[in-house]
Amino acid sequence: MEHPQQLLHHWFLQQRKSGIELLRRLVQEASTQGNEATAQALIIEKCRQLQLELDIWEPNYDELKHHPYFVASRSDFANSPNVVAVWKGTGGGRSLILNSHIDVVPEGDPNQWKAEPYSGIVKDGKVYGRGASDMKGGTVSLLLAIEAIQSLGIRLKGDVIFQSVIEEESGGTGTLAAILRGYRADGAIIPEPTNMKIFLKQQGSLWFRLTVQGKSAHGGTRYEGVSALEKAWVVFESVRQLEAERNTRIHDPLYQNIPIPIPINIGTVNGGTWPSSVPDCVILEGRMGIAPNETVEHAKQEMEETICSLNERDKWFRAHPVQLEWFGAQWLPSSIDDTHPLMNAMMDVYRRVKGEDPIIEASPWGTDGGLLTQVGAIPTIVFGPGTTAVAHYPNEYIEIDRMFDVAEMIALLILDWCEIAQAGRRKL
């Protein structure tokens, strides 16, 4: 038998058309929150073709609601199934979770798209459409990797656990539900759009809301009131100072190309009721980054102490304190040691396929890797073919060559990590 890498490479060259078609079909299903079922049906169909052991269920809100890391914007997950498909090994090898999410963010203004947002059009070596980069291209890479190994007739010692989960874009309900259902492994790969960089660390994040009170007055005598907008600027400056202080502590070389490793972003500002009135209330909502080795609780504490100190220092705020709330989504931070065997294996297969060293960085955004690492105690790497330069943007796309490169790397990683129990006899 030829070396598995040569056979795998040849197989991927032969299967480009079918792999592209699978991605196109997935992109054409608008799997926004609450509408994941039809895209999952395609995943289920493919997993059945691969004869994987399927587990399909809708997460149960009552079973999840008391977990400290459960966050969701809804309590009913009907028509939003999780899919886990297991390729059982013969035993004695390490197991690997291949985790992907089926949900996509909304397409936004369709007028900003050159083609229909869910077209799945193929042009200039790319597949276009919402979710192509984040992260249906990565999902197809995982499925192709499994199919390629099976096509060679190879049996593995360790289990391969493929996951297509819901709710990653809004806090991770699907992955949390899979962990609590008992799915664990010796390692995990998440093919988020990293531009084929290997992320061994990722920041987490929290959403917060700050309510700033003022005193209303007629605009013609605004000096008799207290503008909540002006006081909100004081709050904004305090938050910006906290951001600066937190980032002075980050000395990790993996962040050397990231200007602000753990930002605090104010995303919405709402207030006032009338152009001729002094605004008496302004609400700021934002996102707070969490360092890879920091706890959620520590990040919250620092924000709470900042707001408490501001309330004590400012005369107006002493009588009308700024209110801080934590709401909405959160993503746990994650890290894996750079000498971990999974990291070594990932870097090795990258070199074998690309003939060069991979770029190792820390992720500027969160993924379900935080849940896998902190709740599941599963060493996790984030590595995928898409790029955040186009994810969530109009005219999102993925480069087809990169999707197949990652598929080949994941296939080789599976062989190395899970170990070959029985060499195949098939020739392509």
PDB file of N, CA and C in Angstrom, residues 133-185:
ATOM      1  N   SER A 133     -17.689  30.738   5.213  1.00  0.00           N
ATOM      2  CA  SER A 133     -16.435  30.813   5.975  1.00  0.00           C
ATOM      3  C   SER A 133     -16.650  30.455   7.435  1.00  0.00           C
ATOM      4  N   ASP A 134     -17.772  30.885   7.987  1.00  0.00           N
ATOM      5  CA  ASP A 134     -18.056  30.693   9.417  1.00  0.00           C
ATOM      6  C   ASP A 134     -19.350  29.918   9.598  1.00  0.00           C
ATOM      7  N   MET A 135     -19.308  28.560   9.654  1.00  0.00           N
ATOM      8  CA  MET A 135     -18.124  27.790   9.414  1.00  0.00           C
ATOM      9  C   MET A 135     -18.446  26.508   8.666  1.00  0.00           C
ATOM     10  N   LYS A 136     -19.318  26.649   7.660  1.00  0.00           N
ATOM     11  CA  LYS A 136     -19.739  25.458   6.933  1.00  0.00           C
ATOM     12  C   LYS A 136     -18.613  24.875   6.088  1.00  0.00           C
ATOM     13  N   GLY A 137     -17.679  25.738   5.637  1.00  0.00           N
ATOM     14  CA  GLY A 137     -16.506  25.216   4.953  1.00  0.00           C
ATOM     15  C   GLY A 137     -15.689  24.324   5.864  1.00  0.00           C
ATOM     16  N   GLY A 138     -15.521  24.737   7.124  1.00  0.00           N
ATOM     17  CA  GLY A 138     -14.818  23.910   8.102  1.00  0.00           C
ATOM     18  C   GLY A 138     -15.558  22.624   8.400  1.00  0.00           C
ATOM     19  N   THR A 139     -16.887  22.696   8.442  1.00  0.00           N
ATOM     20  CA  THR A 139     -17.696  21.494   8.674  1.00  0.00           C
ATOM     21  C   THR A 139     -17.479  20.476   7.564  1.00  0.00           C
ATOM     22  N   VAL A 140     -17.469  20.948   6.332  1.00  0.00           N
ATOM     23  CA  VAL A 140     -17.243  20.041   5.198  1.00  0.00           C
ATOM     24  C   VAL A 140     -15.836  19.449   5.260  1.00  0.00           C
ATOM     25  N   SER A 141     -14.859  20.245   5.686  1.00  0.00           N
ATOM     26  CA  SER A 141     -13.497  19.711   5.849  1.00  0.00           C
ATOM     27  C   SER A 141     -13.494  18.508   6.786  1.00  0.00           C
ATOM     28  N   LEU A 142     -14.223  18.605   7.880  1.00  0.00           N
ATOM     29  CA  LEU A 142     -14.273  17.509   8.851  1.00  0.00           C
ATOM     30  C   LEU A 142     -14.904  16.262   8.245  1.00  0.00           C
ATOM     31  N   LEU A 143     -16.040  16.436   7.574  1.00  0.00           N
ATOM     32  CA  LEU A 143     -16.734  15.285   6.996  1.00  0.00           C
ATOM     33  C   LEU A 143     -15.908  14.638   5.880  1.00  0.00           C
ATOM     34  N   LEU A 144     -15.241  15.459   5.078  1.00  0.00           N
ATOM     35  CA  LEU A 144     -14.389  14.912   4.021  1.00  0.00           C
ATOM     36  C   LEU A 144     -13.209  14.133   4.604  1.00  0.00           C
ATOM     37  N   ALA A 145     -12.676  14.620   5.730  1.00  0.00           N
ATOM     38  CA  ALA A 145     -11.556  13.923   6.370  1.00  0.00           C
ATOM     39  C   ALA A 145     -11.958  12.510   6.787  1.00  0.00           C
ATOM     40  N   ILE A 146     -13.130  12.397   7.385  1.00  0.00           N
ATOM     41  CA  ILE A 146     -13.619  11.071   7.799  1.00  0.00           C
ATOM     42  C   ILE A 146     -13.851  10.186   6.576  1.00  0.00           C
ATOM     43  N   GLU A 147     -14.508  10.755   5.579  1.00  0.00           N
ATOM     44  CA  GLU A 147     -14.820   9.975   4.378  1.00  0.00           C
ATOM     45  C   GLU A 147     -13.549   9.502   3.673  1.00  0.00           C
ATOM     46  N   ALA A 148     -12.539  10.353   3.649  1.00  0.00           N
ATOM     47  CA  ALA A 148     -11.287   9.985   2.974  1.00  0.00           C
ATOM     48  C   ALA A 148     -10.634   8.789   3.648  1.00  0.00           C
ATOM     49  N   ILE A 149     -10.574   8.802   4.971  1.00  0.00           N
ATOM     50  CA  ILE A 149      -9.966   7.683   5.695  1.00  0.00           C
ATOM     51  C   ILE A 149     -10.756   6.406   5.463  1.00  0.00           C
ATOM     52  N   GLN A 150     -12.084   6.524   5.516  1.00  0.00           N
ATOM     53  CA  GLN A 150     -12.919   5.350   5.277  1.00  0.00           C
ATOM     54  C   GLN A 150     -12.711   4.797   3.873  1.00  0.00           C
ATOM     55  N   SER A 151     -12.497   5.696   2.893  1.00  0.00           N
ATOM     56  CA  SER A 151     -12.344   5.256   1.507  1.00  0.00           C
ATOM     57  C   SER A 151     -11.110   4.377   1.313  1.00  0.00           C
ATOM     58  N   LEU A 152     -10.136   4.535   2.220  1.00  0.00           N
ATOM     59  CA  LEU A 152      -8.928   3.707   2.141  1.00  0.00           C
ATOM     60  C   LEU A 152      -9.085   2.380   2.869  1.00  0.00           C
ATOM     61  N   GLY A 153     -10.242   2.173   3.492  1.00  0.00           N
ATOM     62  CA  GLY A 153     -10.475   0.940   4.223  1.00  0.00           C
ATOM     63  C   GLY A 153      -9.726   0.861   5.536  1.00  0.00           C
ATOM     64  N   ILE A 154      -9.308   2.003   6.064  1.00  0.00           N
ATOM     65  CA  ILE A 154      -8.544   2.032   7.313  1.00  0.00           C
ATOM     66  C   ILE A 154      -9.486   1.975   8.511  1.00  0.00           C
ATOM     67  N   ARG A 155      -9.133   1.192   9.510  1.00  0.00           N
ATOM     68  CA  ARG A 155      -9.815   1.175  10.797  1.00  0.00           C
ATOM     69  C   ARG A 155      -8.925   1.864  11.818  1.00  0.00           C
ATOM     70  N   LEU A 156      -9.569   2.584  12.738  1.00  0.00           N
ATOM     71  CA  LEU A 156      -8.858   3.342  13.763  1.00  0.00           C
ATOM     72  C   LEU A 156      -8.997   2.677  15.122  1.00  0.00           C
ATOM     73  N   LYS A 157      -8.027   2.941  15.986  1.00  0.00           N
ATOM     74  CA  LYS A 157      -8.130   2.452  17.364  1.00  0.00           C
ATOM     75  C   LYS A 157      -9.044   3.355  18.199  1.00  0.00           C
ATOM     76  N   GLY A 158      -8.845   4.676  18.059  1.00  0.00           N
ATOM     77  CA  GLY A 158      -9.613   5.624  18.856  1.00  0.00           C
ATOM     78  C   GLY A 158     -10.898   6.062  18.174  1.00  0.00           C
ATOM     79  N   ASP A 159     -11.831   6.552  18.962  1.00  0.00           N
ATOM     80  CA  ASP A 159     -13.108   7.033  18.443  1.00  0.00           C
ATOM     81  C   ASP A 159     -12.949   8.425  17.817  1.00  0.00           C
ATOM     82  N   VAL A 160     -13.689   8.672  16.748  1.00  0.00           N
ATOM     83  CA  VAL A 160     -13.824  10.004  16.160  1.00  0.00           C
ATOM     84  C   VAL A 160     -15.260  10.454  16.389  1.00  0.00           C
ATOM     85  N   ILE A 161     -15.416  11.608  17.024  1.00  0.00           N
ATOM     86  CA  ILE A 161     -16.736  12.103  17.415  1.00  0.00           C
ATOM     87  C   ILE A 161     -16.999  13.408  16.675  1.00  0.00           C
ATOM     88  N   PHE A 162     -17.792  13.325  15.620  1.00  0.00           N
ATOM     89  CA  PHE A 162     -18.142  14.504  14.839  1.00  0.00           C
ATOM     90  C   PHE A 162     -19.366  15.177  15.455  1.00  0.00           C
ATOM     91  N   GLN A 163     -19.306  16.509  15.599  1.00  0.00           N
ATOM     92  CA  GLN A 163     -20.407  17.247  16.207  1.00  0.00           C
ATOM     93  C   GLN A 163     -20.816  18.414  15.316  1.00  0.00           C
ATOM     94  N   SER A 164     -22.098  18.516  15.046  1.00  0.00           N
ATOM     95  CA  SER A 164     -22.668  19.676  14.360  1.00  0.00           C
ATOM     96  C   SER A 164     -23.696  20.274  15.318  1.00  0.00           C
ATOM     97  N   VAL A 165     -23.291  21.370  15.965  1.00  0.00           N
ATOM     98  CA  VAL A 165     -24.076  21.893  17.085  1.00  0.00           C
ATOM     99  C   VAL A 165     -24.760  23.207  16.707  1.00  0.00           C
ATOM    100  N   ILE A 166     -25.731  23.567  17.512  1.00  0.00           N
ATOM    101  CA  ILE A 166     -26.456  24.827  17.343  1.00  0.00           C
ATOM    102  C   ILE A 166     -25.918  25.861  18.338  1.00  0.00           C
ATOM    103  N   GLU A 167     -26.313  27.106  18.125  1.00  0.00           N
ATOM    104  CA  GLU A 167     -26.165  28.182  19.115  1.00  0.00           C
ATOM    105  C   GLU A 167     -24.737  28.646  19.404  1.00  0.00           C
ATOM    106  N   GLU A 168     -23.753  28.293  18.573  1.00  0.00           N
ATOM    107  CA  GLU A 168     -22.412  28.797  18.868  1.00  0.00           C
ATOM    108  C   GLU A 168     -22.366  30.314  18.796  1.00  0.00           C
ATOM    109  N   GLU A 169     -23.098  30.884  17.840  1.00  0.00           N
ATOM    110  CA  GLU A 169     -23.064  32.323  17.637  1.00  0.00           C
ATOM    111  C   GLU A 169     -23.728  33.096  18.771  1.00  0.00           C
ATOM    112  N   SER A 170     -24.439  32.405  19.647  1.00  0.00           N
ATOM    113  CA  SER A 170     -25.134  33.091  20.737  1.00  0.00           C
ATOM    114  C   SER A 170     -24.817  32.510  22.103  1.00  0.00           C
ATOM    115  N   GLY A 171     -23.665  31.840  22.240  1.00  0.00           N
ATOM    116  CA  GLY A 171     -23.245  31.462  23.578  1.00  0.00           C
ATOM    117  C   GLY A 171     -22.902  30.012  23.828  1.00  0.00           C
ATOM    118  N   GLY A 172     -23.215  29.097  22.895  1.00  0.00           N
ATOM    119  CA  GLY A 172     -22.708  27.742  23.038  1.00  0.00           C
ATOM    120  C   GLY A 172     -23.636  26.695  23.599  1.00  0.00           C
ATOM    121  N   THR A 173     -24.945  26.907  23.521  1.00  0.00           N
ATOM    122  CA  THR A 173     -25.883  25.923  24.071  1.00  0.00           C
ATOM    123  C   THR A 173     -25.656  24.525  23.493  1.00  0.00           C
ATOM    124  N   GLY A 174     -25.428  24.439  22.187  1.00  0.00           N
ATOM    125  CA  GLY A 174     -25.285  23.125  21.558  1.00  0.00           C
ATOM    126  C   GLY A 174     -24.099  22.346  22.062  1.00  0.00           C
ATOM    127  N   THR A 175     -22.942  22.998  22.155  1.00  0.00           N
ATOM    128  CA  THR A 175     -21.750  22.306  22.657  1.00  0.00           C
ATOM    129  C   THR A 175     -21.893  21.972  24.134  1.00  0.00           C
ATOM    130  N   LEU A 176     -22.444  22.892  24.924  1.00  0.00           N
ATOM    131  CA  LEU A 176     -22.662  22.597  26.346  1.00  0.00           C
ATOM    132  C   LEU A 176     -23.573  21.384  26.499  1.00  0.00           C
ATOM    133  N   ALA A 177     -24.637  21.325  25.715  1.00  0.00           N
ATOM    134  CA  ALA A 177     -25.557  20.187  25.781  1.00  0.00           C
ATOM    135  C   ALA A 177     -24.856  18.884  25.420  1.00  0.00           C
ATOM    136  N   ALA A 178     -23.953  18.921  24.436  1.00  0.00           N
ATOM    137  CA  ALA A 178     -23.220  17.711  24.040  1.00  0.00           C
ATOM    138  C   ALA A 178     -22.277  17.254  25.146  1.00  0.00           C
ATOM    139  N   ILE A 179     -21.619  18.210  25.795  1.00  0.00           N
ATOM    140  CA  ILE A 179     -20.722  17.855  26.905  1.00  0.00           C
ATOM    141  C   ILE A 179     -21.519  17.218  28.033  1.00  0.00           C
ATOM    142  N   LEU A 180     -22.635  17.839  28.405  1.00  0.00           N
ATOM    143  CA  LEU A 180     -23.440  17.318  29.512  1.00  0.00           C
ATOM    144  C   LEU A 180     -24.116  16.003  29.149  1.00  0.00           C
ATOM    145  N   ARG A 181     -24.234  15.713  27.861  1.00  0.00           N
ATOM    146  CA  ARG A 181     -24.796  14.434  27.420  1.00  0.00           C
ATOM    147  C   ARG A 181     -23.759  13.314  27.522  1.00  0.00           C
ATOM    148  N   GLY A 182     -22.503  13.695  27.812  1.00  0.00           N
ATOM    149  CA  GLY A 182     -21.481  12.698  28.064  1.00  0.00           C
ATOM    150  C   GLY A 182     -20.409  12.582  27.011  1.00  0.00           C
ATOM    151  N   TYR A 183     -20.416  13.443  26.008  1.00  0.00           N
ATOM    152  CA  TYR A 183     -19.412  13.340  24.952  1.00  0.00           C
ATOM    153  C   TYR A 183     -18.106  13.992  25.400  1.00  0.00           C
ATOM    154  N   ARG A 184     -17.100  13.156  25.553  1.00  0.00           N
ATOM    155  CA  ARG A 184     -15.766  13.585  25.958  1.00  0.00           C
ATOM    156  C   ARG A 184     -14.749  12.928  25.025  1.00  0.00           C
ATOM    157  N   ALA A 185     -13.542  13.488  24.979  1.00  0.00           N
ATOM    158  CA  ALA A 185     -12.489  12.899  24.152  1.00  0.00           C
ATOM    159  C   ALA A 185     -11.138  13.346  24.680  1.00  0.00           C
TER     160      ALA A 185
END
